[in-house]
Coordinates of C-alpha atoms and ligand atoms in Angstrom, one line a residue:
M1 CA -3.0 11.6 -2.8
G2 CA -0.8 14.3 -3.3
S3 CA 2.4 14.3 -5.5
I4 CA 5.9 14.1 -3.8
L5 CA 9.3 15.3 -5.1
I6 CA 12.5 13.7 -3.6
K7 CA 15.4 16.0 -4.6
N8 CA 19.3 16.0 -4.6
G9 CA 19.5 12.2 -3.6
L10 CA 22.1 9.6 -4.5
L11 CA 19.5 7.0 -6.3
V12 CA 20.3 3.4 -6.0
T13 CA 17.7 2.4 -8.7
M14 CA 18.1 -1.5 -8.8
D15 CA 16.5 -1.3 -12.3
R16 CA 17.5 -3.6 -15.1
E17 CA 20.8 -1.7 -15.6
R18 CA 21.4 -1.3 -11.9
R19 CA 21.7 2.3 -12.4
I20 CA 23.0 4.7 -9.9
I21 CA 22.3 8.4 -10.2
E22 CA 24.1 11.0 -8.5
D23 CA 22.2 14.4 -7.6
G24 CA 19.0 12.7 -8.7
G25 CA 15.3 13.3 -8.4
I26 CA 12.1 11.3 -8.2
L27 CA 8.7 12.5 -8.9
V28 CA 5.8 10.5 -7.2
E29 CA 2.3 10.8 -8.6
D30 CA -0.9 8.8 -8.1
R31 CA 0.9 6.2 -6.1
K32 CA 3.7 5.6 -8.9
I33 CA 7.0 6.8 -9.7
S34 CA 6.3 9.1 -12.7
K35 CA 9.7 10.5 -13.4
I36 CA 13.3 9.5 -12.2
G37 CA 16.5 11.2 -13.4
K38 CA 19.4 13.7 -12.7
M39 CA 18.2 16.9 -10.9
S40 CA 19.1 18.7 -14.0
E41 CA 16.1 17.3 -15.7
F42 CA 13.7 18.5 -13.0
S43 CA 13.8 22.2 -13.7
G44 CA 10.3 23.7 -13.3
V45 CA 8.9 20.4 -11.5
R46 CA 6.9 21.1 -8.4
A47 CA 5.0 18.7 -5.9
D48 CA 2.7 19.0 -3.0
E49 CA 5.4 17.7 -0.8
E50 CA 9.2 18.1 -1.4
I51 CA 12.0 16.2 0.4
D52 CA 15.5 17.2 0.3
A53 CA 17.6 14.0 0.0
K54 CA 21.0 15.9 -0.2
G55 CA 23.7 13.4 1.5
C56 CA 21.2 10.6 1.5
V57 CA 20.8 7.3 -0.4
V58 CA 17.5 6.9 -1.9
M59 CA 16.7 3.3 -2.7
P60 CA 13.6 0.9 -3.3
G61 CA 12.2 -0.5 0.2
L62 CA 13.6 -3.7 1.4
I63 CA 11.7 -6.9 0.8
C64 CA 11.8 -9.7 3.3
S65 CA 11.1 -12.8 1.6
H66 CA 10.3 -15.1 4.6
T67 CA 9.3 -13.9 8.1
H68 CA 7.1 -15.0 11.0
L69 CA 5.8 -11.9 12.6
Y70 CA 4.8 -13.8 15.8
G71 CA 8.5 -14.4 16.4
M72 CA 8.3 -11.0 17.7
L73 CA 6.6 -12.0 21.0
L74 CA 9.8 -14.3 21.9
R75 CA 12.4 -11.5 22.1
G76 CA 14.3 -11.9 25.3
A77 CA 11.7 -14.3 26.5
P78 CA 13.1 -15.8 30.0
L79 CA 10.7 -19.0 29.8
F80 CA 12.9 -21.4 28.2
A81 CA 15.7 -20.8 30.5
K82 CA 14.5 -23.6 32.8
I83 CA 14.7 -26.2 30.0
K84 CA 17.8 -27.7 28.6
P85 CA 18.8 -26.0 25.4
P86 CA 17.7 -27.9 22.4
T87 CA 20.5 -29.8 20.7
D88 CA 19.2 -29.8 17.2
F89 CA 16.6 -28.3 14.9
M90 CA 13.9 -30.8 15.6
Q91 CA 14.2 -30.4 19.3
N92 CA 14.1 -26.6 18.6
L93 CA 10.5 -27.1 17.0
Q94 CA 9.6 -29.6 19.7
W95 CA 10.5 -27.6 22.7
I96 CA 10.2 -24.1 21.8
W97 CA 8.4 -23.1 18.4
W98 CA 5.6 -25.7 18.7
P99 CA 4.8 -25.1 22.4
V100 CA 4.7 -21.4 21.5
D101 CA 2.5 -21.5 18.4
E102 CA 0.1 -23.8 20.2
A103 CA -0.3 -21.1 22.9
L104 CA -0.9 -18.2 20.4
T105 CA -4.3 -16.5 20.3
H106 CA -5.8 -14.1 17.7
D107 CA -4.8 -11.2 19.7
D108 CA -1.2 -12.4 19.9
A109 CA -1.5 -12.5 16.0
Y110 CA -2.7 -9.1 15.9
A111 CA -0.2 -7.6 18.5
S112 CA 2.9 -9.2 16.9
A113 CA 2.0 -8.2 13.3
L114 CA 1.5 -4.6 14.6
V115 CA 4.9 -4.2 16.2
G116 CA 6.7 -6.6 13.5
C117 CA 5.4 -4.1 10.9
L118 CA 6.3 -1.1 13.0
E119 CA 10.0 -2.5 13.3
F120 CA 9.9 -3.3 9.5
L121 CA 8.7 0.2 8.7
K122 CA 11.3 1.9 11.0
T123 CA 14.2 -0.1 9.4
G124 CA 13.3 0.2 5.9
T125 CA 11.4 -3.0 4.8
T126 CA 8.3 -2.1 2.8
L127 CA 7.2 -5.6 1.6
F128 CA 7.3 -9.0 3.6
A129 CA 6.1 -12.6 3.2
D130 CA 4.8 -13.7 6.5
T131 CA 3.5 -17.2 7.5
Y132 CA 1.7 -17.4 10.7
S133 CA 1.5 -20.7 12.8
G134 CA -0.9 -21.6 15.5
P135 CA -3.0 -24.6 15.5
N136 CA -5.5 -23.3 18.3
S137 CA -6.0 -19.8 16.5
I138 CA -6.6 -20.6 12.7
E139 CA -10.1 -19.5 11.5
G140 CA -10.2 -15.7 11.0
V141 CA -6.6 -15.0 12.1
L142 CA -5.4 -13.7 8.8
D143 CA -8.0 -10.9 9.1
R144 CA -6.3 -9.9 12.3
I145 CA -2.9 -9.9 10.9
G146 CA -4.1 -8.0 7.7
E147 CA -5.7 -5.4 9.9
A148 CA -2.3 -4.7 11.7
V149 CA -0.4 -4.5 8.3
E150 CA -3.0 -2.1 7.0
R151 CA -2.7 0.2 10.1
I152 CA 1.0 0.5 9.8
G153 CA 0.8 1.0 6.2
I154 CA 3.6 -1.2 4.6
R155 CA 2.9 -4.1 2.0
G156 CA 2.7 -7.9 2.9
F157 CA 1.9 -11.4 1.6
I158 CA 0.2 -13.1 4.5
S159 CA -0.6 -16.7 5.0
F160 CA -1.6 -19.5 7.5
E161 CA 1.1 -22.2 7.6
A162 CA -0.9 -25.5 7.2
T163 CA 0.6 -28.5 9.1
E164 CA -0.6 -32.0 9.7
R165 CA 1.5 -32.4 12.8
H166 CA -1.6 -33.2 14.8
S167 CA -4.3 -34.4 12.1
R168 CA -5.2 -34.4 8.6
E169 CA -8.2 -32.1 9.4
E170 CA -5.7 -29.4 10.9
G171 CA -3.9 -29.3 7.5
E172 CA -7.1 -28.7 5.5
R173 CA -8.4 -26.0 8.1
G174 CA -5.1 -24.1 7.6
V175 CA -5.2 -24.1 3.7
K176 CA -9.0 -23.2 4.0
E177 CA -8.0 -20.2 6.0
C178 CA -5.5 -19.1 3.4
I179 CA -8.1 -19.5 0.6
R180 CA -10.7 -17.6 2.5
Y181 CA -8.5 -14.7 2.9
I182 CA -7.0 -14.7 -0.7
E183 CA -10.6 -14.7 -2.0
K184 CA -11.5 -11.9 0.4
V185 CA -8.7 -9.5 -0.3
G186 CA -7.8 -10.2 -4.0
D187 CA -4.6 -9.5 -5.9
K188 CA -4.4 -5.6 -6.2
G189 CA -4.0 -4.2 -2.7
R190 CA -1.1 -3.8 -0.4
V191 CA -2.0 -6.7 1.7
R192 CA -2.4 -10.0 -0.2
G193 CA -2.9 -13.7 0.7
M194 CA -0.7 -16.8 -0.3
L195 CA -0.7 -20.4 0.4
C196 CA 1.6 -22.0 2.9
L197 CA 2.6 -25.4 4.1
H198 CA 4.8 -25.8 7.0
A199 CA 7.3 -28.4 6.0
S200 CA 7.9 -31.6 4.1
F201 CA 8.0 -33.7 7.2
T202 CA 4.6 -32.5 8.8
V203 CA 2.6 -32.6 5.6
S204 CA 1.3 -35.5 3.3
D205 CA 1.4 -35.9 -0.4
D206 CA -2.3 -35.3 -0.7
L207 CA -1.9 -31.8 1.1
L208 CA 1.0 -31.1 -1.1
K209 CA -1.1 -31.8 -4.2
L210 CA -4.4 -29.8 -2.8
V211 CA -2.1 -26.6 -2.3
R212 CA -0.7 -27.0 -5.7
E213 CA -4.0 -27.3 -7.3
K214 CA -5.5 -24.3 -5.4
A215 CA -2.3 -22.1 -6.3
N216 CA -3.1 -22.7 -10.0
E217 CA -6.6 -22.0 -9.6
L218 CA -6.1 -18.8 -7.5
K219 CA -2.9 -17.7 -9.2
V220 CA -1.1 -17.0 -5.8
P221 CA 2.4 -18.0 -4.6
I222 CA 3.0 -21.0 -2.5
T223 CA 5.6 -21.0 0.4
M224 CA 7.2 -23.8 2.3
H225 CA 10.1 -24.5 4.8
T226 CA 12.4 -26.8 2.9
S227 CA 15.4 -28.9 4.3
E228 CA 16.1 -26.4 7.0
G229 CA 17.3 -29.0 9.4
L230 CA 18.5 -32.7 8.5
V231 CA 15.0 -34.0 9.6
D232 CA 13.6 -33.3 6.0
V233 CA 16.3 -35.3 4.3
Y234 CA 15.8 -38.3 6.8
H235 CA 11.9 -38.1 6.9
N236 CA 11.8 -38.2 3.1
L237 CA 14.5 -40.7 2.5
E238 CA 12.9 -43.3 5.0
R239 CA 9.2 -42.6 4.2
Y240 CA 9.5 -42.0 0.5
G241 CA 12.8 -43.3 -0.6
K242 CA 13.7 -39.7 -2.0
R243 CA 15.4 -36.6 -1.0
T244 CA 13.1 -33.7 -0.2
V245 CA 13.2 -31.7 -3.5
E246 CA 12.8 -35.0 -5.4
R247 CA 9.7 -36.0 -3.4
L248 CA 8.4 -32.2 -4.1
R249 CA 9.2 -32.5 -7.8
D250 CA 7.4 -36.1 -8.2
V251 CA 4.2 -34.7 -6.7
G252 CA 4.1 -31.9 -9.2
F253 CA 4.5 -29.3 -6.3
L254 CA 7.5 -27.3 -7.6
G255 CA 7.5 -24.2 -10.0
R256 CA 8.0 -20.6 -10.6
D257 CA 5.3 -19.5 -8.0
V258 CA 6.9 -21.6 -5.2
V259 CA 9.1 -20.1 -2.8
L260 CA 11.1 -22.8 -0.5
A261 CA 12.7 -21.3 2.6
H262 CA 16.0 -22.3 3.9
C263 CA 17.2 -24.9 1.5
V264 CA 20.1 -25.7 3.7
H265 CA 20.5 -29.5 3.0
L266 CA 20.1 -29.9 -0.7
N267 CA 22.5 -31.8 -2.9
D268 CA 23.5 -30.8 -6.4
D269 CA 20.8 -32.9 -8.0
E270 CA 18.2 -31.1 -5.8
L271 CA 19.6 -27.8 -6.7
K272 CA 19.3 -28.9 -10.4
I273 CA 15.8 -29.5 -10.0
L274 CA 15.1 -26.3 -8.5
A275 CA 16.8 -24.5 -11.4
E276 CA 14.9 -26.5 -14.1
T277 CA 11.5 -25.9 -12.5
G278 CA 12.2 -22.3 -11.8
T279 CA 11.6 -22.8 -8.1
N280 CA 12.6 -20.0 -5.7
V281 CA 14.6 -19.8 -2.6
A282 CA 14.5 -17.5 0.4
H283 CA 17.6 -17.4 2.3
N284 CA 17.6 -16.8 6.1
P285 CA 21.3 -16.4 7.1
M286 CA 20.7 -15.2 10.7
S287 CA 18.1 -17.6 11.7
N288 CA 20.2 -20.4 10.1
M289 CA 23.1 -19.3 12.5
L290 CA 20.9 -19.1 15.4
N291 CA 19.3 -22.4 15.0
A292 CA 22.8 -24.0 14.1
V293 CA 21.3 -25.8 11.0
G294 CA 24.1 -25.1 8.5
V295 CA 24.6 -22.9 5.5
A296 CA 22.8 -22.8 2.4
A297 CA 24.7 -22.9 -0.9
I298 CA 23.5 -19.7 -1.8
P299 CA 26.6 -18.6 -4.2
K300 CA 26.1 -21.7 -6.1
M301 CA 22.3 -21.3 -6.5
I302 CA 22.8 -17.8 -7.8
D303 CA 25.5 -19.2 -10.4
M304 CA 22.9 -21.8 -11.4
G305 CA 20.3 -19.1 -12.1
I306 CA 18.2 -19.9 -9.1
R307 CA 16.3 -16.6 -8.0
V308 CA 17.2 -16.1 -4.2
G309 CA 15.5 -13.6 -1.8
L310 CA 16.5 -12.7 1.7
G311 CA 14.4 -13.3 4.6
N312 CA 14.7 -13.2 8.5
D313 CA 12.5 -16.2 9.5
G314 CA 10.9 -14.1 12.5
Y315 CA 14.4 -13.4 14.0
I316 CA 16.0 -10.1 13.4
F317 CA 13.8 -7.7 11.5
D318 CA 16.4 -4.9 10.6
G319 CA 16.9 -5.8 6.9
F320 CA 20.4 -4.4 6.8
E321 CA 21.4 -6.6 9.7
N322 CA 20.4 -9.6 7.4
I323 CA 22.0 -8.1 4.4
R324 CA 25.2 -8.0 6.3
A325 CA 24.9 -11.6 7.6
A326 CA 24.3 -12.9 4.0
Y327 CA 27.2 -10.9 2.9
L328 CA 29.6 -12.4 5.6
L329 CA 28.3 -15.8 6.1
H330 CA 29.5 -17.4 2.8
K331 CA 32.8 -15.8 2.9
V332 CA 33.6 -17.5 6.2
H333 CA 31.8 -20.9 5.1
Y334 CA 33.8 -21.2 1.9
R335 CA 37.0 -19.5 3.4
D336 CA 36.9 -17.3 0.3
P337 CA 36.4 -13.5 0.4
R338 CA 35.0 -13.4 -3.1
M339 CA 31.9 -15.3 -2.1
M340 CA 28.7 -12.8 -2.3
T341 CA 29.3 -9.2 -3.5
P342 CA 27.7 -6.2 -2.1
L343 CA 25.4 -5.8 -5.1
Q344 CA 24.4 -9.6 -5.0
V345 CA 23.2 -9.3 -1.5
L346 CA 21.3 -5.9 -2.3
E347 CA 19.6 -7.7 -5.1
M348 CA 18.4 -10.4 -2.7
A349 CA 16.9 -7.7 -0.5
T350 CA 15.1 -5.9 -3.2
I351 CA 14.3 -6.8 -6.7
K352 CA 15.0 -10.5 -6.3
G353 CA 12.5 -10.6 -3.4
A354 CA 9.9 -9.0 -5.8
E355 CA 10.6 -11.7 -8.5
L356 CA 10.3 -14.6 -5.9
Y357 CA 6.7 -13.5 -5.3
G358 CA 5.9 -12.3 -9.0
V359 CA 5.5 -8.8 -8.1
D360 CA 8.7 -7.4 -9.8
E361 CA 6.6 -5.3 -12.3
E362 CA 5.0 -3.5 -9.4
V363 CA 8.0 -3.0 -6.8
G364 CA 11.5 -4.1 -6.1
S365 CA 13.2 -1.2 -8.0
L366 CA 13.0 2.6 -8.7
E367 CA 11.5 2.9 -12.1
V368 CA 9.0 4.8 -13.8
G369 CA 5.6 3.2 -13.7
K370 CA 6.4 1.2 -10.5
L371 CA 4.6 1.7 -7.3
A372 CA 6.5 4.2 -5.1
D373 CA 7.9 2.1 -2.3
I374 CA 10.9 4.3 -1.4
I375 CA 13.4 4.5 1.5
I376 CA 15.6 7.5 2.2
I377 CA 18.7 6.7 4.3
K378 CA 21.2 9.2 6.0
P379 CA 24.2 7.3 7.6
D380 CA 24.6 8.2 11.2
V381 CA 28.4 8.4 10.8
L382 CA 30.1 8.6 7.4
P383 CA 33.7 8.2 7.7
T384 CA 34.5 8.0 3.7
P385 CA 32.8 9.7 0.7
L386 CA 29.3 8.7 -0.4
N387 CA 29.2 8.5 -4.1
A388 CA 28.0 6.3 -6.9
E389 CA 31.3 4.3 -6.6
T390 CA 31.1 3.7 -2.9
V391 CA 27.2 3.5 -2.2
Y392 CA 27.0 -0.3 -2.4
G393 CA 29.7 -0.8 0.0
H394 CA 28.2 1.7 2.4
L395 CA 24.9 0.0 2.3
V396 CA 26.4 -3.2 3.2
N397 CA 29.1 -2.1 5.5
T398 CA 27.9 1.3 7.0
V399 CA 24.2 1.5 7.1
D400 CA 21.8 0.1 9.7
G401 CA 18.0 0.3 9.8
D402 CA 18.2 3.3 12.2
D403 CA 19.9 5.2 9.5
V404 CA 16.4 5.0 7.5
Q405 CA 15.0 8.6 7.8
T406 CA 12.0 8.4 5.5
V407 CA 9.8 5.6 4.1
I408 CA 7.2 6.0 1.4
V409 CA 4.8 3.2 0.4
D410 CA 2.3 3.1 -2.3
G411 CA 3.1 6.8 -2.8
R412 CA 2.2 7.7 0.6
I413 CA 4.8 9.0 3.5
L414 CA 4.6 6.7 6.5
M415 CA 7.7 7.8 8.3
R416 CA 9.3 11.2 7.9
D417 CA 12.6 12.2 9.6
R418 CA 12.2 9.0 11.7
K419 CA 8.5 10.0 12.9
V420 CA 6.1 7.5 12.3
L421 CA 3.0 9.1 10.8
T422 CA 0.3 6.0 10.8
V423 CA 0.4 4.8 14.4
D424 CA 1.4 5.9 18.0
E425 CA 4.6 4.0 18.6
D426 CA 4.2 3.9 22.4
E427 CA 0.7 2.5 21.8
V428 CA 1.8 -0.3 19.5
E429 CA 4.6 -1.3 22.0
A430 CA 2.4 -1.5 24.9
I431 CA -0.2 -3.7 22.9
A432 CA 2.7 -5.9 22.0
Q433 CA 4.4 -6.0 25.4
R434 CA 0.9 -6.8 27.1
S435 CA 0.5 -9.8 24.6
A436 CA 3.9 -11.1 25.3
E437 CA 3.6 -11.1 29.0
R438 CA 0.3 -13.1 28.7
L439 CA 1.7 -15.5 26.3
W440 CA 4.9 -16.2 28.7
D441 CA 2.5 -16.8 31.6
R442 CA 0.4 -19.3 29.5
L443 CA 3.7 -20.8 28.5
K444 CA 4.8 -21.6 32.0
E445 CA 2.3 -24.4 32.1
V446 CA 3.7 -26.1 28.9
K447 CA 5.8 -29.1 29.3
P448 CA 8.6 -28.7 26.6
E449 CA 9.5 -32.4 26.6
L450 CA 6.1 -33.2 25.3
D451 CA 6.9 -35.4 22.1
R452 CA 5.2 -33.9 19.0
I453 CA 6.6 -35.9 16.3
R454 CA 3.8 -37.9 14.3
Ligands
ZN1 ZN1 10.3 -19.8 8.9

């Protein structure tokens, strides 16, 4: 692979000192960043490819800490217009998400992963953590998703979301699919496997323990939805006499390698348990707003030293929109404009995301020795000066995903001047649209009122 020299950029490194370098350069050799600094230190440096980043922000690729690529196939879906709108989170699952995931096929998994990764690439996300759910498309599905991620060229942790909502056997099959894929791809490549459980109200203690044991053995992250809606809290209090995080702690499930998505309905005792066990949180502000589940206590978590990353939960894939939502939501919730600084949300979307999944030695910041996952951004309209002092503000308030011009992953240019180099975009969209039409057709037969609580 040839070397790349990025010149004259405003570098937002997100390194340990959170350095911002004006008129900076980055040299990429053999997949990694080999030199970073002021352009004055680059005299005589040449590379196979040179990119002039004058007037641009150069930063690490965004990291999406929680997504469902199959969510792409529901954009604008008309099929639920005929049902009453769900009134709470549980009805949302029963009436929408569960009928959908039961109708998904391996081809849908591939199509949605392809188009999801395309949107990630075009809006600057270079690493994501995906959980696929589909009780009728379990075995082999991670190969199809992995194939799509490989084609686009970005980086991903992928998993099957094991659930026992129909049977014990279904849960074990889900875990087995993850293990099969983890063992197949290993822990060095761009696409890796992880373990995943749906949520505390659809899994038994036995399955929690099994997944914990396998994660220790395989040394991979585990992710699970946690107290997204109140159903987790009621379920665990009623069945186990404990709050959600207390139950997870008591079965020995929590730890540094666990990423809990949402954590909206946790009390202070539960937050303390997360801090003590080093358990991580993936915050999904836009999805939480859409599903009207409430607001997670993110500023408090950060104050307590809990690592928090930023996810989209399969809803809006432009990471800059999610950054803006995380920036604003806590201000209005607490009626305090000091809540969440631009730097805090940018950390959540980059280096913290890497820490969540234990890959912060590899990606998440621009530093010598790290893999070259780099995005170059040129704001469409720039009303005020762009410099070291203003750049965090611009990234949160001015920039959209469409402003991302060039994306490098693993030292390879995947998009240059907004032209995607790895796939034919029209072809990807056609594959996804065909898949969505067929899925929507199948869903016409579904009875949304079907009770799926066990
Ligand atoms: Zn989710």
